[in-house]
Coordinates of C-alpha atoms and ligand atoms in Angstrom, one line a residue:
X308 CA 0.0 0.0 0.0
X309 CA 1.4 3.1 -1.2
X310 CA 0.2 5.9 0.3
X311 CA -0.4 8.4 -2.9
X312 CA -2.8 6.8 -5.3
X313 CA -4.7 9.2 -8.3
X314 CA -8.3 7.6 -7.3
X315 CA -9.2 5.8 -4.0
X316 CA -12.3 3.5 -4.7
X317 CA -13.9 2.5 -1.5
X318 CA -15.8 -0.7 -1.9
X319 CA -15.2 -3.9 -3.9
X320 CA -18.6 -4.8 -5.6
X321 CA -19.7 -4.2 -8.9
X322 CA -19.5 -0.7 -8.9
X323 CA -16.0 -0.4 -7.3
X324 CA -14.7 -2.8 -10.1
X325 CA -16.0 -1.5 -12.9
X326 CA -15.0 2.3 -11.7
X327 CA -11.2 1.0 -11.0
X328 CA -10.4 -0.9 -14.4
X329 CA -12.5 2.2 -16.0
X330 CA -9.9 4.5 -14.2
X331 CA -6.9 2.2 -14.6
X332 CA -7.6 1.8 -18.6
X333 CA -7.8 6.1 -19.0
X334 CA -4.3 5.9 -17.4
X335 CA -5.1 6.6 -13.8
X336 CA -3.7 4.8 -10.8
X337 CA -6.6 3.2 -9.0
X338 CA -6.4 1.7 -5.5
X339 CA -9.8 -0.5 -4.4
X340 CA -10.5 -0.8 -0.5
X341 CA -12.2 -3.2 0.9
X342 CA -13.4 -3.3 4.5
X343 CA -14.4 -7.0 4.7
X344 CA -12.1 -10.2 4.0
X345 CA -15.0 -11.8 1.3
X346 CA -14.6 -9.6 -1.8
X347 CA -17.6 -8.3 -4.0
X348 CA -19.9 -6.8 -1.8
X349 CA -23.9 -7.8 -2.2
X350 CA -23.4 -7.6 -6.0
X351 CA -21.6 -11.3 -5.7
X352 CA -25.3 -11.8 -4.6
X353 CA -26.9 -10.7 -7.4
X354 CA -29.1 -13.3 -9.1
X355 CA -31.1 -12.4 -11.9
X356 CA -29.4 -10.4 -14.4
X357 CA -28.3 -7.0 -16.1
X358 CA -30.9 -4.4 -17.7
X359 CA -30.3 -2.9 -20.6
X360 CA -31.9 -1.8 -23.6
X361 CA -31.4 -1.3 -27.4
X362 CA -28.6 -4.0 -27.0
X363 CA -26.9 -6.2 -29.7
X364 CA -28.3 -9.1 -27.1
X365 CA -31.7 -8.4 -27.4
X366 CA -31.4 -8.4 -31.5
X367 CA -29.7 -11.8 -31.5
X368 CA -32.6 -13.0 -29.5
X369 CA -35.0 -10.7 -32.1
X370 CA -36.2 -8.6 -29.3
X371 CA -37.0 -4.6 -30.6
X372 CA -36.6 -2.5 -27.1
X373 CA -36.2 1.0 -26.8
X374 CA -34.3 3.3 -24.5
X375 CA -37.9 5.4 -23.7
X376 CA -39.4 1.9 -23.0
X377 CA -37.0 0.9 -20.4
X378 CA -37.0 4.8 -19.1
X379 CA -41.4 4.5 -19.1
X380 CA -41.4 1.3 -17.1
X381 CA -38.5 2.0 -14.8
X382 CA -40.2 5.0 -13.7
X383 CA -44.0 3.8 -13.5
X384 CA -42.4 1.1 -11.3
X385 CA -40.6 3.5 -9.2
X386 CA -43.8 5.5 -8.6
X387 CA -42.9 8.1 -10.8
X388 CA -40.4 9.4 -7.8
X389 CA -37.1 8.1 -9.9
X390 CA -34.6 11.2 -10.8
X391 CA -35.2 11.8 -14.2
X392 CA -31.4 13.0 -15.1
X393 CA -30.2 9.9 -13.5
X394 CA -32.5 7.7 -14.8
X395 CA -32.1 9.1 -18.4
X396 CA -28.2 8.3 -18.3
X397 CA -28.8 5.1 -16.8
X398 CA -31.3 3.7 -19.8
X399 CA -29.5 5.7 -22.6
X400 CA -26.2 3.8 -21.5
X401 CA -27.2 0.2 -20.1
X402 CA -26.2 -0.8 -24.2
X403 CA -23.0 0.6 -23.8
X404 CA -22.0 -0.8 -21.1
X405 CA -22.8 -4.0 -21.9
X406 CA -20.9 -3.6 -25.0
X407 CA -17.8 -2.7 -22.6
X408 CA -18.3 -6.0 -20.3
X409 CA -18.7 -7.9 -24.2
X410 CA -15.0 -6.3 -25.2
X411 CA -13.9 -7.4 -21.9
X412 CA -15.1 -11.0 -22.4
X413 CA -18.3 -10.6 -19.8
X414 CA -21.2 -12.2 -21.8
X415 CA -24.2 -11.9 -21.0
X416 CA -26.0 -13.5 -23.7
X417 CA -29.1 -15.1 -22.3
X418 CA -32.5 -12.8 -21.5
X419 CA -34.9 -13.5 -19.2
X420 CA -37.3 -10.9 -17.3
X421 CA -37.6 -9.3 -14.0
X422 CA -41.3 -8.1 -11.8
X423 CA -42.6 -4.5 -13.5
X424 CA -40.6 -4.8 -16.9
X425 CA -42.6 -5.8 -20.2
X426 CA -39.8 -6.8 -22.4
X427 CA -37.0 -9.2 -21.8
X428 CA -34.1 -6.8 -21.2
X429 CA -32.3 -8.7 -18.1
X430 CA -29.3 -9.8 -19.2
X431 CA -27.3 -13.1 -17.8
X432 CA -24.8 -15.6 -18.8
X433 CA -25.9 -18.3 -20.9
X434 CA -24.7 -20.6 -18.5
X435 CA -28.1 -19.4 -16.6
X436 CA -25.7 -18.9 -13.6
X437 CA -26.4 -16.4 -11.3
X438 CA -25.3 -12.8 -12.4
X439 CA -23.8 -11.3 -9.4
X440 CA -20.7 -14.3 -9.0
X441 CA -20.3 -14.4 -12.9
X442 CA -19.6 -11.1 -13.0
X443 CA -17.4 -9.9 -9.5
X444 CA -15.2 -13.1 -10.7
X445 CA -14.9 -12.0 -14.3
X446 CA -14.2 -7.9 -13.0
X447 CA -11.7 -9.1 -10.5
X448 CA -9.7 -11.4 -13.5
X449 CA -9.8 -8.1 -14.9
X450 CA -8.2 -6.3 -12.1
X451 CA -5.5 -8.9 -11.8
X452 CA -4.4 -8.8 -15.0
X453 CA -3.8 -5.1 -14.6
X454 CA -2.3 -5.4 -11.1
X455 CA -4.8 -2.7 -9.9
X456 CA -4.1 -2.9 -6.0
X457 CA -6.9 -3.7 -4.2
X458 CA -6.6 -4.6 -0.6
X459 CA -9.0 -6.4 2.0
X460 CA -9.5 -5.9 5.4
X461 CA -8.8 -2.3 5.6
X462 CA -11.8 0.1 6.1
X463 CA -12.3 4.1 5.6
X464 CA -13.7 5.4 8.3
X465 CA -12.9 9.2 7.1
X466 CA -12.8 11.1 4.1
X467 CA -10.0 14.0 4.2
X468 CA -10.5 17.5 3.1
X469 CA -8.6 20.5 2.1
X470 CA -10.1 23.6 1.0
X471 CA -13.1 22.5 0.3
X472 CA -11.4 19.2 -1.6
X473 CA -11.1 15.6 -1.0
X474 CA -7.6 14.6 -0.5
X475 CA -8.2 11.5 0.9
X476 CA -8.9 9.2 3.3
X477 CA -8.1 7.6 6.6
X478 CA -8.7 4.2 7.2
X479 CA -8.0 1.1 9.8
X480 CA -6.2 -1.9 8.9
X481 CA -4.3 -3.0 12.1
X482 CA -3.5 0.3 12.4
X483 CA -5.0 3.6 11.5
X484 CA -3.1 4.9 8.5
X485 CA -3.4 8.1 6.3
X486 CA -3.9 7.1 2.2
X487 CA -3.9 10.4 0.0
X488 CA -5.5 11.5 -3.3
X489 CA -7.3 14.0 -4.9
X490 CA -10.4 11.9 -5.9
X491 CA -12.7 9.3 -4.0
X492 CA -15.1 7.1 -5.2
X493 CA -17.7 5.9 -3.3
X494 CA -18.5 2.5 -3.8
X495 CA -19.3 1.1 -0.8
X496 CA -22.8 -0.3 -1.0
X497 CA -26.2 0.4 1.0
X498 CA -27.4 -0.6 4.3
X499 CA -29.7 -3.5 4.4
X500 CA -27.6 -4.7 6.8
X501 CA -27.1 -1.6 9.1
X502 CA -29.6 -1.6 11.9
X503 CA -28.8 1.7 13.3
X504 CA -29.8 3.4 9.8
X505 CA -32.6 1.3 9.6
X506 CA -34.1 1.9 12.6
X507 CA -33.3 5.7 12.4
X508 CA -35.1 5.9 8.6
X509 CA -37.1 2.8 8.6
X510 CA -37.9 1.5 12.4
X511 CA -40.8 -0.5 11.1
X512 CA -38.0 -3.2 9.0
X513 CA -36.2 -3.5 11.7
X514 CA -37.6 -6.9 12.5
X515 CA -37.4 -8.6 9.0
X516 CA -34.3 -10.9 7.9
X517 CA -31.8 -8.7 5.2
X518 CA -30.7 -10.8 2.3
X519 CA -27.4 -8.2 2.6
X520 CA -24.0 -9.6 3.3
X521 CA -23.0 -8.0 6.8
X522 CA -20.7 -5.3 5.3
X523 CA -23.5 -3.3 3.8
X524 CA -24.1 -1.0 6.8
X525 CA -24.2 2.2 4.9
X526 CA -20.8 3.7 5.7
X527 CA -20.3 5.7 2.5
X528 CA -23.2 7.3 3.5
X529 CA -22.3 8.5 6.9
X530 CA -18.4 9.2 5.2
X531 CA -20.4 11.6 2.7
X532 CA -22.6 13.7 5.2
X533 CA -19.6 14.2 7.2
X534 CA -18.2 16.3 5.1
X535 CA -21.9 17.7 3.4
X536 CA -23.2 15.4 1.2
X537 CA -26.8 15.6 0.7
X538 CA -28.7 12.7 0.9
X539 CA -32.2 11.6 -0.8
X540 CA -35.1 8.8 -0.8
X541 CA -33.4 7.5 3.2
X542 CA -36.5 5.9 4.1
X543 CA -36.5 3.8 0.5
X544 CA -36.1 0.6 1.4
X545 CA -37.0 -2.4 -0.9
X546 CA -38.8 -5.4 0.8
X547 CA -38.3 -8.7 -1.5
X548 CA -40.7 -10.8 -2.1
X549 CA -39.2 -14.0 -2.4
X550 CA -36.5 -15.0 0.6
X551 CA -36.5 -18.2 1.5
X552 CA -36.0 -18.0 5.4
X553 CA -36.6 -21.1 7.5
X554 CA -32.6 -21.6 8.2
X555 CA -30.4 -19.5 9.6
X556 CA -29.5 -18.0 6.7
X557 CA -31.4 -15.7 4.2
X558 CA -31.7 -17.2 0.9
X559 CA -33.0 -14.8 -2.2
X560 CA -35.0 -16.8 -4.8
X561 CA -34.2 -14.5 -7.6
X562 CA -36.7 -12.6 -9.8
X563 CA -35.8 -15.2 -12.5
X564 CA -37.9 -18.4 -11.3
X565 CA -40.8 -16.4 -11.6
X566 CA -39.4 -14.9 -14.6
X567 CA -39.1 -18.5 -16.2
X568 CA -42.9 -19.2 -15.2
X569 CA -43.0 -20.1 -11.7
X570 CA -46.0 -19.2 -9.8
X571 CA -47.1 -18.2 -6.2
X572 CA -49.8 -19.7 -4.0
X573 CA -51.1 -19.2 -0.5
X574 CA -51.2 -21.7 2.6
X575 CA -54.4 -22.6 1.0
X576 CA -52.8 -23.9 -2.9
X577 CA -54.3 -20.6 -4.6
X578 CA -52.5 -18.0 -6.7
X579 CA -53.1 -14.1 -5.0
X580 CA -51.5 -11.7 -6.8
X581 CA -49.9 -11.1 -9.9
X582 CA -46.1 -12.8 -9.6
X583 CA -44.7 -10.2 -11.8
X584 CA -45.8 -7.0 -11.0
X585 CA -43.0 -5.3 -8.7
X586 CA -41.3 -6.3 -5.5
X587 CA -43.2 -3.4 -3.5
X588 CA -46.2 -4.5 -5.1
X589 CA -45.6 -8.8 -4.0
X590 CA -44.4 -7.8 -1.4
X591 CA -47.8 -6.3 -0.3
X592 CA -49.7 -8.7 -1.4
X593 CA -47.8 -11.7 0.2
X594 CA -47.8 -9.4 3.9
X595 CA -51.8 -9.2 3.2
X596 CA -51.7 -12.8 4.0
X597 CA -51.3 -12.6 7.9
X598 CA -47.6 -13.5 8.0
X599 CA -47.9 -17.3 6.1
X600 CA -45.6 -16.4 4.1
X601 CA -45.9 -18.7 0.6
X602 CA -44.9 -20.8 -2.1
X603 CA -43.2 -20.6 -4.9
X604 CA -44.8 -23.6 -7.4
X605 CA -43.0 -24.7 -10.4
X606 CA -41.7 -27.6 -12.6
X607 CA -38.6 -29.5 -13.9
X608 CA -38.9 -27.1 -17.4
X609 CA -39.1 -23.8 -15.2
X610 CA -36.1 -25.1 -12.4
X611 CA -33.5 -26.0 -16.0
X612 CA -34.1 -22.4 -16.9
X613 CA -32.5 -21.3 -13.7
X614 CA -29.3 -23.0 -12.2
X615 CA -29.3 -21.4 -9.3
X616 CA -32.8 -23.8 -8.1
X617 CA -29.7 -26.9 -7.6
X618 CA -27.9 -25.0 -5.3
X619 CA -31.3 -24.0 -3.6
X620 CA -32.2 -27.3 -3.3
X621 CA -28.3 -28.8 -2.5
X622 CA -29.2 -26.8 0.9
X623 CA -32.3 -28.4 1.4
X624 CA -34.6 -25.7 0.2
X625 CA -36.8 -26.9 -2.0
X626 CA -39.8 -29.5 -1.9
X627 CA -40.2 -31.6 -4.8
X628 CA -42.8 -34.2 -5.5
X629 CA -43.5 -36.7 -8.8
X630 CA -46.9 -35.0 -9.1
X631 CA -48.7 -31.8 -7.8
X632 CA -51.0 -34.0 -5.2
X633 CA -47.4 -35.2 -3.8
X634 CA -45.9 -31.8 -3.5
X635 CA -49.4 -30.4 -2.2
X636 CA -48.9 -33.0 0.7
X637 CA -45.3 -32.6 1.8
X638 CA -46.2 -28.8 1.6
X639 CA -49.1 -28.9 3.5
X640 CA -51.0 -27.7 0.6
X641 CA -54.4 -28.0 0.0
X642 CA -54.1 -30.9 -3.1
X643 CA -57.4 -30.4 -4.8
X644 CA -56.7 -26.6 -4.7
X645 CA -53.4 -27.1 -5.7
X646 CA -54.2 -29.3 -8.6
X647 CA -56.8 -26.5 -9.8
X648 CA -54.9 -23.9 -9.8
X649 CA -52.0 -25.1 -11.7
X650 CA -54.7 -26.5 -14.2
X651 CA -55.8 -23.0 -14.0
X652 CA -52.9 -21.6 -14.6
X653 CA -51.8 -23.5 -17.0
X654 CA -54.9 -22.4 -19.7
X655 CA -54.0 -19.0 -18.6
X656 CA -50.7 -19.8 -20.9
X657 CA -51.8 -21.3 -23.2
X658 CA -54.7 -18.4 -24.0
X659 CA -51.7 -16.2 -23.4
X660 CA -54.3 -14.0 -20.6
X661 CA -54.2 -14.4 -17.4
X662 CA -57.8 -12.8 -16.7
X663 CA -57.1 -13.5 -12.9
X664 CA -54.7 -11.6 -12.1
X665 CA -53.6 -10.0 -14.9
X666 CA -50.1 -11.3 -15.6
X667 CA -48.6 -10.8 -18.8
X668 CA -44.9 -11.9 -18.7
X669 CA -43.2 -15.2 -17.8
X670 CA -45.8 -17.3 -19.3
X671 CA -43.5 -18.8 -22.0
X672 CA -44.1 -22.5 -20.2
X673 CA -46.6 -24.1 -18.4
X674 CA -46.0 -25.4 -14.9
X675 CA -46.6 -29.7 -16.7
X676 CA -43.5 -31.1 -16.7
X677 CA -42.7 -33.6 -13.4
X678 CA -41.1 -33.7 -10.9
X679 CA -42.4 -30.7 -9.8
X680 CA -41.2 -28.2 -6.7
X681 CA -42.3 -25.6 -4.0
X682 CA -39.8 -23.3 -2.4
X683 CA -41.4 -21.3 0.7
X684 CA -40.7 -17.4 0.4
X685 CA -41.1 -14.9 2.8
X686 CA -40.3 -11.0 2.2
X687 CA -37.1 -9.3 3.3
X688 CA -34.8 -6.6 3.6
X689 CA -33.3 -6.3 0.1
X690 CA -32.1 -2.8 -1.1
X691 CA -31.9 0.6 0.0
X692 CA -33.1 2.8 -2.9
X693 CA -32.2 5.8 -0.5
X694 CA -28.1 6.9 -0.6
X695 CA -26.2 10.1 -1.7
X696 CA -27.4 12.6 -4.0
X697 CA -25.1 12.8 -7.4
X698 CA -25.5 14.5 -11.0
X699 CA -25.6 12.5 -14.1
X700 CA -21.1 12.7 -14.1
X701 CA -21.1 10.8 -10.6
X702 CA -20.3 14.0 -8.4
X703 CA -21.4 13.8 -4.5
X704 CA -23.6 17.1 -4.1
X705 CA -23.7 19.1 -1.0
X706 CA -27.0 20.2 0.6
X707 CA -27.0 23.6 -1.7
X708 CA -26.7 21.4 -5.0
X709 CA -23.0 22.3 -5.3
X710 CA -20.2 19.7 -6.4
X711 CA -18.4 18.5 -4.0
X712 CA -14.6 18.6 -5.5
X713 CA -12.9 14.9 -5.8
X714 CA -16.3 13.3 -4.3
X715 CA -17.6 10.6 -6.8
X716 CA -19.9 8.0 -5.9
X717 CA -21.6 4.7 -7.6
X718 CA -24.0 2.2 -7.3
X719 CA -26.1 1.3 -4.1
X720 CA -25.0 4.0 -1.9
X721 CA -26.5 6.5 -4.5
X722 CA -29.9 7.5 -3.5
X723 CA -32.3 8.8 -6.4
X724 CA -32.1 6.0 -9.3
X725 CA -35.0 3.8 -8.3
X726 CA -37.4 6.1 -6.7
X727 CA -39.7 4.2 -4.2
X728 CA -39.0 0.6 -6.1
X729 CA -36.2 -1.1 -7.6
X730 CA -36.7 -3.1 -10.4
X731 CA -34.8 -6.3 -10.2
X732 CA -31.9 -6.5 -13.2
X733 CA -31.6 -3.2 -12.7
X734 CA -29.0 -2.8 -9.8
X735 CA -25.6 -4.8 -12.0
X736 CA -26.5 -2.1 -14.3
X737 CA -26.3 0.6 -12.4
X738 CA -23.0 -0.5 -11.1
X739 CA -21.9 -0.8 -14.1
X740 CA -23.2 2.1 -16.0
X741 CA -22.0 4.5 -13.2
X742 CA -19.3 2.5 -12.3
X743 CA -17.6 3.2 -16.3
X744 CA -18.8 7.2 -15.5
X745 CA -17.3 7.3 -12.4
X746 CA -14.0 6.0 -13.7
X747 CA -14.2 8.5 -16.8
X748 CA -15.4 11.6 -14.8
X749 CA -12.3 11.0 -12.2
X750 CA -10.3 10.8 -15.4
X751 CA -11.5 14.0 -16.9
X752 CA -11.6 15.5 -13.4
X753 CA -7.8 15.3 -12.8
X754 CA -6.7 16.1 -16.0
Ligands
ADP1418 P1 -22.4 -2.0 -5.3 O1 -23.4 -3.1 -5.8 O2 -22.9 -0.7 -5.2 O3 -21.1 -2.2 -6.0 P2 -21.7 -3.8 -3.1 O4 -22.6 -4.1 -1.9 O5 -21.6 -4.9 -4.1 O6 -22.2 -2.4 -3.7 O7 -20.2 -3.5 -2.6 C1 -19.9 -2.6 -1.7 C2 -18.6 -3.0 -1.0 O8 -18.1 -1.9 -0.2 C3 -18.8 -4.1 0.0 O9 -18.0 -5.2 -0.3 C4 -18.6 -3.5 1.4 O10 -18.0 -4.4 2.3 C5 -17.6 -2.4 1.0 N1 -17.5 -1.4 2.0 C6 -18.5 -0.8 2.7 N2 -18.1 0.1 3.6 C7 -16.7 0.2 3.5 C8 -15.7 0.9 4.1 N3 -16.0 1.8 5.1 N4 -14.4 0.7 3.8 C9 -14.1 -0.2 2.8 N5 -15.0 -1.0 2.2 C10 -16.3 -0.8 2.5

């Protein structure tokens, strides 16, 4: 560890990544710190995939998007309370970047769809792996083979200002040491995991299981309004639907499963809400049921689409049965229910309308093909839309709006992207969308 660097990056996830090789590959000298000994943050947790539109993907796959498409729906799913200059850049440069990760050999060739979104623009590897381990393993390749230092177990506790501009940052390791430059980036995650924030913004969550990895306790935050930073949307937090939570351990069933077709049903075998409309909305819907929790139903065609169902059932979280009256009974499912509604369901796809419920995506298979499975979901804490406040070139604002000179920040600990709802697939891009413009802002800031 030197201690003069061009750009400190705070953080090791997605965003952190992508902003150091950006940075390294415009000449700068990056460093990457990492407060935890696991690398990648929450985005090694990502599961379902990368939004983008307009993309050389989609056209291989014949899908015709559009930049104001992606921009509509993210926004109506959002509640309209998205920031419109952030969310502009963010859906006018989701192609782009996955162009980048393509000429970096990320691919991301396989589509699938995420709750709120009416086009298949979530992007994953045709492996059907889970996004967020693909891609922190393919980044940090990456930042080997440029010998970008990046070092664990040290954590910045303060950012360091002269005149009004950041010149770096102290930090602990074993000991507290002193690490200068003229630019910070801010990648350090949200704070699903931080109880005091949540109980000072959100008391009411304080209760439910986090899906977060313990690291994401919103320090970039607290580093930011300590010296000004304005922050915006604090008492955002995204509930998801789908965690499956009778061990220890928070499991999050990605978006994907119901994506590929999977269905939900009450402790009574019935469907209740449409699967796909967004996380705030399920969410809702499944906490109208008295605290049951319930079931995600699908079958063997549905689980091949999505690898990550092997692992989920590897740790013993998944049901299965030869037939639905099997499954019903080790489920404590009603059978003849059960039976119905996936006979139900199943015409629903066929006719291509779902006049139930209204669901209009992920009906590309029917739920027919034994064995079939039941995962049992409960909702969680998943994401903190709320974070710093930033313009459209990644710089931290102060409380009057002003720039605050050397601050950058990306990905989760922004606040303003998402509004009041994030839409799954769309928090990989964000990292690396504003990940690449952090890295090129620094660049063009230093010069
Ligand atoms: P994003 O998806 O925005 O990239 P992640 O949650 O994937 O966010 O990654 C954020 C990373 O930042 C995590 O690995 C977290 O442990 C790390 N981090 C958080 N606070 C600090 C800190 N004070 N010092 C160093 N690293 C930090």
């Amino acid at each position: 560890l030197k201690n003069n660097y061009d750009v400190i990056i705070i953080g090791s996830g997605g965003a952190g990544l992508t902003s150091a090789i950006q940075a390294y590959e415009l000449g700068l000298s990056p460093v990457i710190l990492e407060k935890m000994d696991k690398l990648g943050g929450n985005t090694t947790r990502a599961s379902s995939g990368m939004n983008a539109a307009e993309t050389f993907v989609q056209l291989n796959h014949k899908i015709v998007d559009s930049f104001q498409d992606f921009y509509d729906e993210t926004f109506i799913g959002g509640g309209k309370q998205n920031n419109p200059e952030l969310l502009k850049f963010f859906t006018e440069h989701g192609a782009l970047a996955i162009d980048w990760l393509a000429q970096h050999g990320i691919e991301l060739d396989d589509l699938t769809i995420t709750g709120g979104m009416k086009t298949m623009r979530t992007h994953r590897p045709s492996s059907l792996a889970p996004i967020g381990g693909y891609l922190v393993t393919e980044l940090l390749k990456l930042v080997n083979k440029y010998q970008i230092p990046l070092f664990d177990n040290i954590k910045v506790d303060q950012l360091l200002m002269k005149d009004d501009q950041i010149v770096g940052v102290k930090a602990s390791a074993n000991q507290e040491i002193k690490i200068h430059a003229k630019a910070v980036i801010l990648a350090t995650g949200g704070f699903g995991a931080g109880k005091d924030l949540l109980a000072k913004y959100r008391k009411d969550l304080t209760t439910l299981k986090t899906t977060n990895q313990p690291g994401a306790t919103g320090d970039g935050i607290k580093l930011a309004q300590n010296v000004g930073a304005k922050l915006v949307d604090m008492d955002q937090v995204q509930v998801h639907p789908t965690v499956q939570q009778d061990t220890p351990h928070a499991f999050l069933i990605g978006e994907a499963v119901r994506g590929e077709g999977a269905i939900l049903v009450n402790n009574e075998g019935r469907r209740f809400v449409n699967e796909l409309d967004t996380r705030k909305n399920v969410t809702q819907a499944i906490d109208d049921l008295g605290g049951t929790g319930a079931y995600l139903i699908l079958d063997t065609s549905i689980r091949q689409r999505v690898k990550a169902i092997e692992f989920y059932d590897h740790v013993g979280l998944v049901e299965n049965g030869k037939d639905l009256t099997e499954l019903a009974e080790k489920t404590n499912l009603n059978p003849e229910n059960l039976q119905a509604t996936v006979e139900k369901w199943n015409k629903a796809v066929e006719a291509n309308k779902d006049s139930e419920f209204n669901r209009s995506t992920g009906m590309e298979r029917t739920i027919s093909q034994g064995p079939f499975f039941a995962i049992h979901i409960a909702p969680a804490v998943h994401y903190t839309m709320g974070g710093v406040a930033i313009n459209r070139d990644t710089q931290v604002l102060n409380t009057d709006n002003q720039v605050i000179k050397g601050l950058f920040a990306a990905g989760e600990v922004v606040g303003g992207l998402h509004g009041n709802n994030r839409i799954g697939g769309n928090s990989i891009a964000e990292t690396v969308v504003f990940g690449r413009q952090a890295g090129q802002q620094v660049f063009k800031y230093l010069k």
